[in-house]
Amino acid sequence: MLRYFSGVTAYQDIADACGVPVGTVRSRLSEARGKLTRALLATADTTHGNIRAVTAERRSQAEELLSAARRGAPVPALATSWLPTVAVSGPGGMRAEGYDLLAHGFRQDLTAGVGYRLANVVASSDLAIWEVALQSPPEDPFHCPPSAVWVLHLRADWVERARLFHTRREPPAHTHAA
């Protein structure tokens, strides 16, 4: 889903977002293409669930959480669709269980003046990917990376595991005077 339906398409970025080696990304993508081919051939004449409705629901959940974070109250929004025992991982080996680290991160962003805009949502019945554009405060234009990607693993419509990935900032283009 990251490779073909999100802005995270480089193998190294996918590896970082999923917390696996690049070789694993390559083999999983190869395996997934084979499975997709077989599944499409086997189900060509059947109807499929309405993924638009699932995606719309995941988008609504993301919008509500980001709105709640901007208001300084993310925990009630988390409690509507995230398990209280959610396993969270992210940059620098960050690992936690529950809402505390998430709420702390949102509070820090709010205090620093970081802005959020939901850019894209990709979803299935057991996985959601939220791409979020981040806006640094004007007085600190390099405070945060340009965007973040949340890879959410769901069980019975509840977020069970969440992995945060920050996209890399492109180095500034150098111009040479003639």
Tab-separated table of C-alpha atoms in Angstrom:
chain	number	residue	atom	x	y	z
A	1	MET	CA	0.000	0.000	0.000
A	2	LEU	CA	2.840	2.407	0.780
A	3	ARG	CA	4.615	1.725	-2.530
A	4	TYR	CA	1.623	2.173	-4.828
A	5	PHE	CA	-0.959	4.225	-2.942
A	6	SER	CA	1.006	6.751	-0.894
A	7	GLY	CA	3.803	9.251	-1.285
A	8	VAL	CA	6.223	6.883	0.477
A	9	THR	CA	7.540	4.971	-2.529
A	10	ALA	CA	11.326	4.632	-2.137
A	11	TYR	CA	12.354	1.226	-0.821
A	12	GLN	CA	14.471	2.756	1.968
A	13	ASP	CA	11.582	4.984	3.082
A	14	ILE	CA	9.200	2.023	3.081
A	15	ALA	CA	11.741	0.062	5.117
A	16	ASP	CA	12.002	2.923	7.625
A	17	ALA	CA	8.210	3.337	7.807
A	18	CYS	CA	7.708	-0.384	8.443
A	19	GLY	CA	10.762	-0.919	10.636
A	20	VAL	CA	12.208	-3.674	8.447
A	21	PRO	CA	15.345	-4.056	6.276
A	22	VAL	CA	15.266	-2.955	2.612
A	23	GLY	CA	15.692	-6.569	1.471
A	24	THR	CA	12.510	-7.468	3.326
A	25	VAL	CA	10.672	-4.657	1.517
A	26	ARG	CA	11.882	-5.983	-1.846
A	27	SER	CA	10.863	-9.556	-1.093
A	28	ARG	CA	7.488	-8.529	0.369
A	29	LEU	CA	6.705	-6.389	-2.674
A	30	SER	CA	7.619	-9.238	-4.998
A	31	GLU	CA	5.489	-11.659	-2.995
A	32	ALA	CA	2.605	-9.163	-2.863
A	33	ARG	CA	2.624	-8.683	-6.657
A	34	GLY	CA	2.390	-12.458	-7.088
A	35	LYS	CA	-0.455	-12.714	-4.556
A	36	LEU	CA	-2.272	-9.812	-6.204
A	37	THR	CA	-2.012	-11.433	-9.614
A	38	ARG	CA	-3.395	-14.719	-8.295
A	39	ALA	CA	-6.148	-12.984	-6.311
A	40	LEU	CA	-7.269	-10.890	-9.263
A	41	LEU	CA	-7.434	-13.952	-11.490
A	42	ALA	CA	-9.343	-15.934	-8.857
A	43	THR	CA	-11.846	-13.190	-7.997
A	44	ALA	CA	-12.368	-11.452	-11.337
A	45	ASP	CA	-16.057	-12.382	-11.410
A	46	THR	CA	-16.913	-11.599	-7.768
A	47	THR	CA	-17.940	-8.394	-6.023
A	48	HIS	CA	-15.749	-6.812	-3.393
A	49	GLY	CA	-16.542	-4.780	-0.287
A	50	ASN	CA	-16.834	-1.047	-0.538
A	51	ILE	CA	-13.301	0.130	0.221
A	52	ARG	CA	-14.438	3.723	-0.315
A	53	ALA	CA	-16.591	3.500	2.802
A	54	VAL	CA	-13.688	2.035	4.805
A	55	THR	CA	-11.341	4.751	3.549
A	56	ALA	CA	-13.901	7.469	4.325
A	57	GLU	CA	-14.238	6.136	7.891
A	58	ARG	CA	-10.443	6.051	8.367
A	59	ARG	CA	-10.191	9.596	6.938
A	60	SER	CA	-12.867	10.782	9.375
A	61	GLN	CA	-10.966	9.218	12.285
A	62	ALA	CA	-7.726	10.887	11.170
A	63	GLU	CA	-9.388	14.290	10.759
A	64	GLU	CA	-10.997	14.039	14.194
A	65	LEU	CA	-7.705	13.085	15.866
A	66	LEU	CA	-5.787	15.915	14.195
A	67	SER	CA	-8.563	18.374	15.073
A	68	ALA	CA	-8.560	17.166	18.677
A	69	ALA	CA	-4.749	17.483	18.790
A	70	ARG	CA	-5.041	21.102	17.576
A	71	ARG	CA	-7.502	21.727	20.434
A	72	GLY	CA	-5.105	20.121	22.917
A	73	ALA	CA	-7.374	17.142	23.631
A	74	PRO	CA	-6.188	14.131	21.614
A	75	VAL	CA	-6.950	11.407	24.193
A	76	PRO	CA	-10.761	11.385	23.766
A	77	ALA	CA	-10.295	11.132	19.985
A	78	LEU	CA	-7.749	8.329	20.391
A	79	ALA	CA	-10.158	6.461	22.671
A	80	THR	CA	-12.805	6.289	19.925
A	81	SER	CA	-10.736	4.100	17.572
A	82	TRP	CA	-7.371	3.236	19.177
A	83	LEU	CA	-7.039	0.426	21.706
A	84	PRO	CA	-5.857	1.664	25.122
A	85	THR	CA	-3.010	-0.847	24.792
A	86	VAL	CA	-1.963	0.352	21.312
A	87	ALA	CA	1.690	-0.462	20.563
A	88	VAL	CA	3.364	2.659	19.171
A	89	SER	CA	6.753	2.764	17.469
A	90	GLY	CA	8.610	5.358	15.510
A	91	PRO	CA	11.788	7.287	14.804
A	92	GLY	CA	14.895	6.686	16.857
A	93	GLY	CA	13.650	3.413	18.298
A	94	MET	CA	10.647	5.040	19.964
A	95	ARG	CA	8.392	2.402	21.509
A	96	ALA	CA	5.463	2.768	23.852
A	97	GLU	CA	2.145	1.255	24.795
A	98	GLY	CA	-1.020	3.266	25.270
A	99	TYR	CA	-1.924	6.902	24.699
A	100	ASP	CA	0.599	8.690	26.948
A	101	LEU	CA	3.454	9.084	24.455
A	102	LEU	CA	1.046	10.045	21.676
A	103	ALA	CA	-0.664	12.672	23.826
A	104	HIS	CA	2.726	14.012	24.946
A	105	GLY	CA	3.895	14.310	21.323
A	106	PHE	CA	0.728	16.124	20.288
A	107	ARG	CA	1.082	18.513	23.261
A	108	GLN	CA	4.701	19.241	22.319
A	109	ASP	CA	3.682	19.959	18.725
A	110	LEU	CA	0.862	22.243	19.874
A	111	THR	CA	3.219	24.159	22.185
A	112	ALA	CA	5.803	24.502	19.393
A	113	GLY	CA	3.191	25.754	16.922
A	114	VAL	CA	3.353	22.796	14.530
A	115	GLY	CA	0.445	22.592	12.098
A	116	TYR	CA	-1.114	19.444	10.627
A	117	ARG	CA	-2.988	18.823	7.393
A	118	LEU	CA	-4.228	15.393	6.384
A	119	ALA	CA	-2.867	14.825	2.885
A	120	ASN	CA	-3.941	11.269	2.067
A	121	VAL	CA	-5.546	8.179	3.544
A	122	VAL	CA	-5.188	4.653	2.186
A	123	ALA	CA	-7.139	1.925	3.915
A	124	SER	CA	-8.177	-1.690	3.931
A	125	SER	CA	-10.073	-3.686	6.516
A	126	ASP	CA	-6.965	-4.235	8.662
A	127	LEU	CA	-4.538	-1.467	7.673
A	128	ALA	CA	-4.667	2.302	7.337
A	129	ILE	CA	-2.016	4.722	6.148
A	130	TRP	CA	-2.346	8.367	7.067
A	131	GLU	CA	-0.104	10.856	5.272
A	132	VAL	CA	0.051	14.123	7.203
A	133	ALA	CA	1.683	17.338	5.977
A	134	LEU	CA	3.468	19.100	8.823
A	135	GLN	CA	3.965	22.835	9.007
A	136	SER	CA	6.779	24.204	11.127
A	137	PRO	CA	6.168	27.429	13.026
A	138	PRO	CA	7.267	30.559	11.092
A	139	GLU	CA	9.956	31.411	13.648
A	140	ASP	CA	11.492	27.924	13.323
A	141	PRO	CA	11.022	26.816	9.676
A	142	PHE	CA	13.041	23.599	10.127
A	143	HIS	CA	11.394	22.521	13.402
A	144	CYS	CA	9.798	19.417	11.926
A	145	PRO	CA	10.054	17.304	8.783
A	146	PRO	CA	7.726	18.166	5.898
A	147	SER	CA	5.428	15.238	6.556
A	148	ALA	CA	4.679	12.200	8.637
A	149	VAL	CA	3.168	8.865	7.741
A	150	TRP	CA	1.238	6.749	10.209
A	151	VAL	CA	1.001	3.038	9.406
A	152	LEU	CA	-1.875	1.696	11.494
A	153	HIS	CA	-2.626	-1.996	11.998
A	154	LEU	CA	-6.245	-2.635	12.930
A	155	ARG	CA	-8.071	-5.435	14.683
A	156	ALA	CA	-11.872	-5.336	14.560
A	157	ASP	CA	-11.726	-1.659	13.484
A	158	TRP	CA	-9.483	-0.658	16.421
A	159	VAL	CA	-5.893	0.544	15.987
A	160	GLU	CA	-3.783	-2.142	17.614
A	161	ARG	CA	-0.317	-1.046	16.401
A	162	ALA	CA	0.859	2.295	15.052
A	163	ARG	CA	4.173	3.168	13.458
A	164	LEU	CA	5.179	6.777	12.843
A	165	PHE	CA	7.536	7.625	10.003
A	166	HIS	CA	8.875	11.112	9.253
A	167	THR	CA	9.741	11.824	5.640
A	168	ARG	CA	13.168	13.220	4.935
A	169	ARG	CA	13.613	16.868	4.128
A	170	GLU	CA	15.090	17.351	0.666
A	171	PRO	CA	18.470	19.061	0.795
A	172	PRO	CA	18.372	22.611	-0.568
A	173	ALA	CA	19.319	22.979	-4.216
A	174	HIS	CA	22.634	24.738	-4.636
A	175	THR	CA	22.995	27.320	-7.313
A	176	HIS	CA	26.339	28.293	-8.686
A	177	ALA	CA	27.059	31.794	-9.875
A	178	ALA	CA	28.729	31.952	-13.268
